[in-house]
mmCIF file with all atom_site columns, C-alpha atoms in Angstrom:
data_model
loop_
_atom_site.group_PDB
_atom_site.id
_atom_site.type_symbol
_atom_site.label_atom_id
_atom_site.label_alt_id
_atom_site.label_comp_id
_atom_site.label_asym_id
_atom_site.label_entity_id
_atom_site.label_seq_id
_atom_site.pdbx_PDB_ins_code
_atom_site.Cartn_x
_atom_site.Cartn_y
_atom_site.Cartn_z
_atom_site.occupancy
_atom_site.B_iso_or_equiv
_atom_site.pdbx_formal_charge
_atom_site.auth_seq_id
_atom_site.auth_comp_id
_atom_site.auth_asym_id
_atom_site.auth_atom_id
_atom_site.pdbx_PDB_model_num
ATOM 1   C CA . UNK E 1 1   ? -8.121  -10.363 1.037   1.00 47.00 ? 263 UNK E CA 1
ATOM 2   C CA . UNK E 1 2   ? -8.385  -8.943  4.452   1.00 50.00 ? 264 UNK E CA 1
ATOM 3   C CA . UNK E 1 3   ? -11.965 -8.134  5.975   1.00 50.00 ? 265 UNK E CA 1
ATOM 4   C CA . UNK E 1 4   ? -13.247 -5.000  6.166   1.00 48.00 ? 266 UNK E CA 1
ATOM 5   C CA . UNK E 1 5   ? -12.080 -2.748  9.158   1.00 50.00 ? 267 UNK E CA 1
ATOM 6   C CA . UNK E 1 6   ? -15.597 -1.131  9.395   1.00 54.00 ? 268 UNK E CA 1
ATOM 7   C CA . UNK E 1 7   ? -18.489 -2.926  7.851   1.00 64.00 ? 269 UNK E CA 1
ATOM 8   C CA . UNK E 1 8   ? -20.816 0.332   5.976   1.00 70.00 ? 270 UNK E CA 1
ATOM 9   C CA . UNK E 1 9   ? -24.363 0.663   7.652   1.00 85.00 ? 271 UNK E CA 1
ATOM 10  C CA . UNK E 1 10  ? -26.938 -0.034  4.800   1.00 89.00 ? 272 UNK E CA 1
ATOM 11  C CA . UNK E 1 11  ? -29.889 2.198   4.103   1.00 95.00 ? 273 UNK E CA 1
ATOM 12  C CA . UNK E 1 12  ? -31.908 2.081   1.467   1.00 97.00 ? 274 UNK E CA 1
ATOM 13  C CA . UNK E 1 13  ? -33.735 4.756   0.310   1.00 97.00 ? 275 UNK E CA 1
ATOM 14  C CA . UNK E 1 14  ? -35.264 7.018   -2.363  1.00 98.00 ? 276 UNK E CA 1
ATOM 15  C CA . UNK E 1 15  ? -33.567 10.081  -1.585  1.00 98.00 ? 277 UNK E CA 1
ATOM 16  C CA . UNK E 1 16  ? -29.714 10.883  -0.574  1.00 98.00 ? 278 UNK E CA 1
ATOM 17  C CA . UNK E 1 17  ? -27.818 13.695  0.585   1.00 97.00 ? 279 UNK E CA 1
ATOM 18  C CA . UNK E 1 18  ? -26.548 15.953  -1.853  1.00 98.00 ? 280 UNK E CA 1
ATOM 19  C CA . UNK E 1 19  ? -22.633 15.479  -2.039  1.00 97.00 ? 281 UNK E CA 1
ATOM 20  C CA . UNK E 1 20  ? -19.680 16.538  -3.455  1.00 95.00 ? 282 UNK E CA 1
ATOM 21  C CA . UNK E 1 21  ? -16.456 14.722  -4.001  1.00 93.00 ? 283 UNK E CA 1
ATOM 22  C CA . UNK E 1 22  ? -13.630 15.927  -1.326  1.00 89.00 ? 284 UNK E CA 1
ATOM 23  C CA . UNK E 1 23  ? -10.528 14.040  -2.334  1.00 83.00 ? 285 UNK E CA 1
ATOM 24  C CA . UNK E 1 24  ? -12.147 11.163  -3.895  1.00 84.00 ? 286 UNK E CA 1
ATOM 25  C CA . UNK E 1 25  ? -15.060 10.634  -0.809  1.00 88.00 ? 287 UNK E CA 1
ATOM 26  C CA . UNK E 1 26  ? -18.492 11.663  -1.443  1.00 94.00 ? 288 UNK E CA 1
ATOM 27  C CA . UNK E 1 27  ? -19.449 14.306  1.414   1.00 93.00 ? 289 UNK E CA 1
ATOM 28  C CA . UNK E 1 28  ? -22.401 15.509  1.807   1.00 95.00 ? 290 UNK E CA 1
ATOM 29  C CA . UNK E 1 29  ? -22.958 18.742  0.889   1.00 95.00 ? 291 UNK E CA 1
ATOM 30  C CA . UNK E 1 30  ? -23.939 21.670  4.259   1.00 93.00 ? 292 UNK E CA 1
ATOM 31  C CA . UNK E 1 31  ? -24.773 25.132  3.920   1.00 95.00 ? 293 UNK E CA 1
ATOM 32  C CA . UNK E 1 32  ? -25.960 26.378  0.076   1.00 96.00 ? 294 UNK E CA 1
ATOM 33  C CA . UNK E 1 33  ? -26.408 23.636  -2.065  1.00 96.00 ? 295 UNK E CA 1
ATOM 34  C CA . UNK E 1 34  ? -27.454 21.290  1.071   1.00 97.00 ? 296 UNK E CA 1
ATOM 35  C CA . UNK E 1 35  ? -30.592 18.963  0.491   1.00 97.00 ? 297 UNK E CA 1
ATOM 36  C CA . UNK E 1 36  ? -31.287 15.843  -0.590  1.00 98.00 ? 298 UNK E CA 1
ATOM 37  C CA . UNK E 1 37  ? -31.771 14.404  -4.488  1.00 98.00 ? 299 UNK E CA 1
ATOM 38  C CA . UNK E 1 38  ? -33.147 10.932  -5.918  1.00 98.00 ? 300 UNK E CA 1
ATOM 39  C CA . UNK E 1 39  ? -31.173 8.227   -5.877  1.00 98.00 ? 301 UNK E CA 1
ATOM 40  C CA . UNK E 1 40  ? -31.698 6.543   -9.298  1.00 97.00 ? 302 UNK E CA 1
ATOM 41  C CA . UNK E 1 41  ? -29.904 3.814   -9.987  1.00 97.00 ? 303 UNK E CA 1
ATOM 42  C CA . UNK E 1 42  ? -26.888 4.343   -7.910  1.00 97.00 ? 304 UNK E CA 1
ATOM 43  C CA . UNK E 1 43  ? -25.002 3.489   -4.377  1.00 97.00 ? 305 UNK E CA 1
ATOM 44  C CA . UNK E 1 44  ? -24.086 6.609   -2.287  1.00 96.00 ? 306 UNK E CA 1
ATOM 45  C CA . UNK E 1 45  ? -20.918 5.817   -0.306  1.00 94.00 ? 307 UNK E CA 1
ATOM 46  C CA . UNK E 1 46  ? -20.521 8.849   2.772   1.00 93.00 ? 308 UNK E CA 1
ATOM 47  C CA . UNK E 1 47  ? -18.823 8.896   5.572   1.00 91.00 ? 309 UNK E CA 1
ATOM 48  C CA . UNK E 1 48  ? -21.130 9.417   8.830   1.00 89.00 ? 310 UNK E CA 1
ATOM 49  C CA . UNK E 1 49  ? -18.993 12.002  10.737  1.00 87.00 ? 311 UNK E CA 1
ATOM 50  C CA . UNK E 1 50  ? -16.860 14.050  7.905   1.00 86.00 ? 312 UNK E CA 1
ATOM 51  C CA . UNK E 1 51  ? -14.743 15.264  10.662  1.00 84.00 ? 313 UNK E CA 1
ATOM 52  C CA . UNK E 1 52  ? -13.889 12.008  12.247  1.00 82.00 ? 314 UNK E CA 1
ATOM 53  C CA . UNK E 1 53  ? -13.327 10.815  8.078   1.00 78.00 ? 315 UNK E CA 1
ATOM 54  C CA . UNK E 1 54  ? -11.416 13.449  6.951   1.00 76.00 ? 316 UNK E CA 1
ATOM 55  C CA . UNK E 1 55  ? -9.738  15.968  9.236   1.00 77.00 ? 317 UNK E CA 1
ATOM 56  C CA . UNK E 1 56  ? -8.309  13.037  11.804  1.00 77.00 ? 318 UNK E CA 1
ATOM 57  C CA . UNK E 1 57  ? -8.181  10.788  9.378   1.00 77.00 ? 319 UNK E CA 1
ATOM 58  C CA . UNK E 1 58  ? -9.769  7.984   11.140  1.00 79.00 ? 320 UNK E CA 1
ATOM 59  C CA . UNK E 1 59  ? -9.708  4.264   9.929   1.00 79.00 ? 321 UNK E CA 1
ATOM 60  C CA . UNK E 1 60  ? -12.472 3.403   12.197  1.00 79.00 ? 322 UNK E CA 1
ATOM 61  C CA . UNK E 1 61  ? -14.583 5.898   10.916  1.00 80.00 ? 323 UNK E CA 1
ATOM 62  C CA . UNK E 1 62  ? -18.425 4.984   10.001  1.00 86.00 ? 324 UNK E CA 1
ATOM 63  C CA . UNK E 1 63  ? -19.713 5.041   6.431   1.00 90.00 ? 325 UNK E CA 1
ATOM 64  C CA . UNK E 1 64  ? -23.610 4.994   5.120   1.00 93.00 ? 326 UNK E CA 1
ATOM 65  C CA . UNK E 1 65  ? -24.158 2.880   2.089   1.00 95.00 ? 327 UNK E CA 1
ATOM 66  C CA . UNK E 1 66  ? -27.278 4.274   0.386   1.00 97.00 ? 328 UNK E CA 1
ATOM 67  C CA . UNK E 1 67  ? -28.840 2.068   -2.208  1.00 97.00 ? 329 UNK E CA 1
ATOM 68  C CA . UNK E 1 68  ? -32.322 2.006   -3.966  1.00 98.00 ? 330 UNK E CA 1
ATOM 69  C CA . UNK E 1 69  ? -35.087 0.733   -2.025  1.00 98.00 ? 331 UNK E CA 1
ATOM 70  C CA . UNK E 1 70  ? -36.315 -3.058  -2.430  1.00 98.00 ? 332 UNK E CA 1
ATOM 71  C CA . UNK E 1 71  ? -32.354 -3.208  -4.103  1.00 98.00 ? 333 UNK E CA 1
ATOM 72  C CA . UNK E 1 72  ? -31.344 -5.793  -1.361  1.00 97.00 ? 334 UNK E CA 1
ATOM 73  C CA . UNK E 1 73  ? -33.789 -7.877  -1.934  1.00 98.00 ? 335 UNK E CA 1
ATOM 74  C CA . UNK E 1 74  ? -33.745 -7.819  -5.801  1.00 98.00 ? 336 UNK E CA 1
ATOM 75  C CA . UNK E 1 75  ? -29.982 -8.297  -5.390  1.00 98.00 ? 337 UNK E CA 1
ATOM 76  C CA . UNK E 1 76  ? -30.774 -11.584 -3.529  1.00 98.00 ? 338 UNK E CA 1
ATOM 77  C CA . UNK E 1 77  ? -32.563 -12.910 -5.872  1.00 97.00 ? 339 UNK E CA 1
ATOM 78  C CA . UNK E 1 78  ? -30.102 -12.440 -8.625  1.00 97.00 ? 340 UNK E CA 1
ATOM 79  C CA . UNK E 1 79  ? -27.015 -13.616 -6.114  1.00 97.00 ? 341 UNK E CA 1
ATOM 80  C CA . UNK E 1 80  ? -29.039 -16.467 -5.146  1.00 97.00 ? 342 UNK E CA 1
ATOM 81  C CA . UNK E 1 81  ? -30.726 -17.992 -7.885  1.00 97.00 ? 343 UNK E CA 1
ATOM 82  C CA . UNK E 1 82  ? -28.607 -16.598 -10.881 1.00 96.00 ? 344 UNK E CA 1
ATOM 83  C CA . UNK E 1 83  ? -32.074 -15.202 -12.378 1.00 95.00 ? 345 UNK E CA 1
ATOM 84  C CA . UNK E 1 84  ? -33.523 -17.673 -14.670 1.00 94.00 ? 346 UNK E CA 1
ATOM 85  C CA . UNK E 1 85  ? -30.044 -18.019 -16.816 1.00 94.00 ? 347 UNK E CA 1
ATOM 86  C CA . UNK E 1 86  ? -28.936 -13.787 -16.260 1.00 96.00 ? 348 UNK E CA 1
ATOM 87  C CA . UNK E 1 87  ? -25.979 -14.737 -14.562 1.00 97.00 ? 349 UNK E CA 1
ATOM 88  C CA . UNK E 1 88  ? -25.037 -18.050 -12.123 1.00 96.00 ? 350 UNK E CA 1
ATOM 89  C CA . UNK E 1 89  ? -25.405 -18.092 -7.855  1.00 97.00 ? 351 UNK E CA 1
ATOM 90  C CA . UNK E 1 90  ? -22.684 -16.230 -6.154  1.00 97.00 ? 352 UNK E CA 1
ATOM 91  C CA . UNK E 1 91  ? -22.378 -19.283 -3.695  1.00 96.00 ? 353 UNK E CA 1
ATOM 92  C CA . UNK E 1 92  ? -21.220 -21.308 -6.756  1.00 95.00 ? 354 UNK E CA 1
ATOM 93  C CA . UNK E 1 93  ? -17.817 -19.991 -6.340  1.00 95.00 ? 355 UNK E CA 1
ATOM 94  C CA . UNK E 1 94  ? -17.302 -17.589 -3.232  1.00 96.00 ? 356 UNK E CA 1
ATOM 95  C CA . UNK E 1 95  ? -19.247 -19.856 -1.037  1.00 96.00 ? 357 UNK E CA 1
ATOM 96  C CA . UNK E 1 96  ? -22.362 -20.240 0.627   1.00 95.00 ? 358 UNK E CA 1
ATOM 97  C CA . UNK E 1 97  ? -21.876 -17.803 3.078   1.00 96.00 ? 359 UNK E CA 1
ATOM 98  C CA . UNK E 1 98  ? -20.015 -15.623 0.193   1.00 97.00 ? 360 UNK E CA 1
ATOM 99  C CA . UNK E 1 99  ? -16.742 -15.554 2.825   1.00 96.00 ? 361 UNK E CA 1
ATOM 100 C CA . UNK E 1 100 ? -15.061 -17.020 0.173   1.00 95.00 ? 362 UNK E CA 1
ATOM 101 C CA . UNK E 1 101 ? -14.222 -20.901 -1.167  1.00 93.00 ? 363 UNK E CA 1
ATOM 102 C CA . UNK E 1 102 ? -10.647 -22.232 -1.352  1.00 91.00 ? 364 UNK E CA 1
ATOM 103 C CA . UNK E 1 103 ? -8.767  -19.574 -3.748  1.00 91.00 ? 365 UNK E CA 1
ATOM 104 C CA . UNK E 1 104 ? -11.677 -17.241 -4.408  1.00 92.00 ? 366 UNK E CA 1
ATOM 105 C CA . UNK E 1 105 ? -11.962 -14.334 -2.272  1.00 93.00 ? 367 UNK E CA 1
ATOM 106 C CA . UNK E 1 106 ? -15.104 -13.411 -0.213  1.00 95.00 ? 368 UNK E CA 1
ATOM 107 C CA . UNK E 1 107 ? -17.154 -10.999 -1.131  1.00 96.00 ? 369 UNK E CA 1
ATOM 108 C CA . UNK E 1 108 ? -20.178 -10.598 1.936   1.00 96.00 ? 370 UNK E CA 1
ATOM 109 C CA . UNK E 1 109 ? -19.606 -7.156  3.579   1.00 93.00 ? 371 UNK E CA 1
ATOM 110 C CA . UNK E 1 110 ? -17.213 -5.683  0.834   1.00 93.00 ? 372 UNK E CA 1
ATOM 111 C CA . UNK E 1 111 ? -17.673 -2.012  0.639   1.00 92.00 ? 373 UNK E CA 1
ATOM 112 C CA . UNK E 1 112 ? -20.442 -1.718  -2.600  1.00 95.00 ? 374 UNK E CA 1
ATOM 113 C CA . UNK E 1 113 ? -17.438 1.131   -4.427  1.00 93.00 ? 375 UNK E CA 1
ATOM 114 C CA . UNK E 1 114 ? -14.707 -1.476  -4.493  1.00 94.00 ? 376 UNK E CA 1
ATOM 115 C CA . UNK E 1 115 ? -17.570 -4.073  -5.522  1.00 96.00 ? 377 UNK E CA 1
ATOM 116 C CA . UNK E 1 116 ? -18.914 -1.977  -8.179  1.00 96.00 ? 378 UNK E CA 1
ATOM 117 C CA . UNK E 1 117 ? -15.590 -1.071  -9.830  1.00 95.00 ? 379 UNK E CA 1
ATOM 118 C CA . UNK E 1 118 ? -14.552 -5.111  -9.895  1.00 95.00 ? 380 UNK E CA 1
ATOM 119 C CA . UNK E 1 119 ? -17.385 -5.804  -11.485 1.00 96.00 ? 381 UNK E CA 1
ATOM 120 C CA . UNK E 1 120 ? -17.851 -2.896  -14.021 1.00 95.00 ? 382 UNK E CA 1
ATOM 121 C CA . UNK E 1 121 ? -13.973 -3.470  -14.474 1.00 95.00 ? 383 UNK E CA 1
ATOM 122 C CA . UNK E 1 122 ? -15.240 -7.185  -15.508 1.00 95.00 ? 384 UNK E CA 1
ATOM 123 C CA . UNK E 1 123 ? -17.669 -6.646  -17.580 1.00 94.00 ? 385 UNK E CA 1
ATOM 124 C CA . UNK E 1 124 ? -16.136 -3.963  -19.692 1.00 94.00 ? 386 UNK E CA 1
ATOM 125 C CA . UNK E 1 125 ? -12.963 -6.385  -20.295 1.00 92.00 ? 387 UNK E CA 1
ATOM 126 C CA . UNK E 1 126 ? -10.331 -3.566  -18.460 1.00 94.00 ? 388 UNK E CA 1
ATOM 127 C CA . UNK E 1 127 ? -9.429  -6.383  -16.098 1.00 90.00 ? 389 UNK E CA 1
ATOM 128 C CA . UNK E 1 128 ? -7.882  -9.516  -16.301 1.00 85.00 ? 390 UNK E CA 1
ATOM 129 C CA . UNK E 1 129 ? -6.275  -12.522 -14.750 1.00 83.00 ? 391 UNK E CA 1
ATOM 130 C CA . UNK E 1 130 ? -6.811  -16.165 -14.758 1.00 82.00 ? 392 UNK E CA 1
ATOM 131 C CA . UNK E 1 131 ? -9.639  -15.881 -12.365 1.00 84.00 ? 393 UNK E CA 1
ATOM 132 C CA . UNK E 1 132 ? -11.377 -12.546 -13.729 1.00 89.00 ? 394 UNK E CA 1
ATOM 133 C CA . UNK E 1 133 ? -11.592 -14.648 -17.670 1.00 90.00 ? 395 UNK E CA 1
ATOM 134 C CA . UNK E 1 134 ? -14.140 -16.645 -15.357 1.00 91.00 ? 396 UNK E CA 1
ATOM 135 C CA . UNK E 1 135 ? -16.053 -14.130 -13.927 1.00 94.00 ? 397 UNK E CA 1
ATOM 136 C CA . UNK E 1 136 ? -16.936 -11.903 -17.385 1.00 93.00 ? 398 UNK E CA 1
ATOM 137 C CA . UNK E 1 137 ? -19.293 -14.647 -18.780 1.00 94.00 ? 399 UNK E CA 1
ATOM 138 C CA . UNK E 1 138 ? -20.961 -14.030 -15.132 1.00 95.00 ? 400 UNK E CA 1
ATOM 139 C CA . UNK E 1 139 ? -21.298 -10.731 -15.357 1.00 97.00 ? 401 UNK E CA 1
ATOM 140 C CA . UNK E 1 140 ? -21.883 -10.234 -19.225 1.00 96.00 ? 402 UNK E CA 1
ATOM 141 C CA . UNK E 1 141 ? -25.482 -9.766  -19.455 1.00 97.00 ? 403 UNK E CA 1
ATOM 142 C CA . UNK E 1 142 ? -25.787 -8.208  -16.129 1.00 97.00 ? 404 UNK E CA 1
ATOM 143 C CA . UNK E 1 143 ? -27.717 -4.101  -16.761 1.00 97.00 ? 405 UNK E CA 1
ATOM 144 C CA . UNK E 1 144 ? -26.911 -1.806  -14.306 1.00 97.00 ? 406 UNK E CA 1
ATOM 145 C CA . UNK E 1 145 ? -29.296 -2.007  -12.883 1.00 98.00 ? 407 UNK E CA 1
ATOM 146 C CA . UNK E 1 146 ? -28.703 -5.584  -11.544 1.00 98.00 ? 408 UNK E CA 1
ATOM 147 C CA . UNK E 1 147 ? -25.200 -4.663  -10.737 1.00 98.00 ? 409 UNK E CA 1
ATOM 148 C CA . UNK E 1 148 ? -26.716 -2.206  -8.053  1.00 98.00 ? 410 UNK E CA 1
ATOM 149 C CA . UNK E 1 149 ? -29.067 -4.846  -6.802  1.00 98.00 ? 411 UNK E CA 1
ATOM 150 C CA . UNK E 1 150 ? -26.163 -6.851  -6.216  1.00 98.00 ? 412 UNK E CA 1
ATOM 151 C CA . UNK E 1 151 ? -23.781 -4.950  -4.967  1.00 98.00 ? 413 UNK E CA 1
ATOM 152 C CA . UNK E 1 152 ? -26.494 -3.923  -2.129  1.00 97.00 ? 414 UNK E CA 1
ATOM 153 C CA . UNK E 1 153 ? -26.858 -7.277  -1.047  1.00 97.00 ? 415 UNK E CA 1
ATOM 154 C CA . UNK E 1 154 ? -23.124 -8.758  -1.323  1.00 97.00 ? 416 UNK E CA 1
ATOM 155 C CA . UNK E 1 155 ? -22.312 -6.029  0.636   1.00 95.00 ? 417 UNK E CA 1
ATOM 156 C CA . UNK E 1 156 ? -25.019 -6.088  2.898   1.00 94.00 ? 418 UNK E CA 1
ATOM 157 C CA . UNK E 1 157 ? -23.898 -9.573  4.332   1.00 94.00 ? 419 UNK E CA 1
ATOM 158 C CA . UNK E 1 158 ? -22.428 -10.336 7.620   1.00 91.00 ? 420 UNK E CA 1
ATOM 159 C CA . UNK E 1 159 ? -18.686 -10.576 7.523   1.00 86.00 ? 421 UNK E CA 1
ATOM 160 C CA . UNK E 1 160 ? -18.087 -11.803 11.238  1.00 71.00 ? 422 UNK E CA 1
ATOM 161 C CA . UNK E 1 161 ? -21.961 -13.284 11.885  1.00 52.00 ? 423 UNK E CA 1
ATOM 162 C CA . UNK E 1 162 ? -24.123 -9.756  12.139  1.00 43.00 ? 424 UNK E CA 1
ATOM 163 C CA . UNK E 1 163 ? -26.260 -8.324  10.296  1.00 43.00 ? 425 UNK E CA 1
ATOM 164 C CA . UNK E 1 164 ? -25.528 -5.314  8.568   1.00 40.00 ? 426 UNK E CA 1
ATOM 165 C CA . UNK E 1 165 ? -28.569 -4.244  6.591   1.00 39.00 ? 427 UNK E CA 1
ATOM 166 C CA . UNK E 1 166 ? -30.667 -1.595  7.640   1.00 36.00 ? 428 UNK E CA 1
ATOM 167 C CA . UNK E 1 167 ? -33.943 -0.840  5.994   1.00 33.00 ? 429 UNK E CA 1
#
């Protein structure tokens, strides 16, 4: 698995911007209809500059990943210590620094939509493969809520040494 061309700046928040989806990317939402809405229990992928993202098309382009405030740190907790029997420590199998162990991919840095969809993919049983049988027992008791916290704070990890959190 290749690492990320552009690592998403993390904010976390209470409110986002209100988007719409434009091809399949959340943009935010300008003239009537523009403001802001809660959160909840959600990541907001968007694209800092729309223009740069989708008129030229750029692969460099920036995204924001909004999560939930305190959801990085909640998600660090679970990733870390496996939350008192919820699930098991990422670092068990992807590595301390979650760049990855041997034949299972890294996961620090990984934008939180691809995240999200592995794991909900998991849990529901709509993927498979020798090495997803051994994630669904890791993700089987996991609420939604913890899959958010998570997903902010693999992603939130350095891919190349930097932090990428933002608070």
């Amino acid at each position: 698995m290749a690492k990320p061309a552009v690592n998403p700046q993390k904010v976390e928040t209470s409110t986002v911007p209100k988007v719409q989806s434009n091809g399949g990317i959340w943009v935010p939402i300008e003239g009537e209809g523009a403001g802001k809405e809660p959160i909840g229990v959600r990541i907001l992928e968007t694209p800092e500059n729309v223009e740069f993202t989708e008129v030229f098309r750029s692969p460099r382009s920036g995204v924001i990943a909004y999560a939930p405030v305190g959801s990085i740190r909640k998600g660090e907790v679970l990733a870390r210590t496996g939350g008192n029997g919820k699930t098991i420590a990422c670092a068990n199998c992807h590595g301390p620094d979650l760049l990855g162990m041997g034949p299972v991919p890294g996961i620090a840095g990984r934008s939180p939509s691809y995240l999200a969809r592995e794991l909900y993919d998991m849990q529901a049983g709509t993927r498979n493969g020798e090495w997803t049988q051994l994630m669904k027992p890791v993700v089987a008791k996991l609420t939604s809520e913890d899959l958010v916290n998570i997903i902010a704070y693999v992603s939130s990890r350095p891919v190349n040494g930097a932090a990428t959190a933002t608070k």
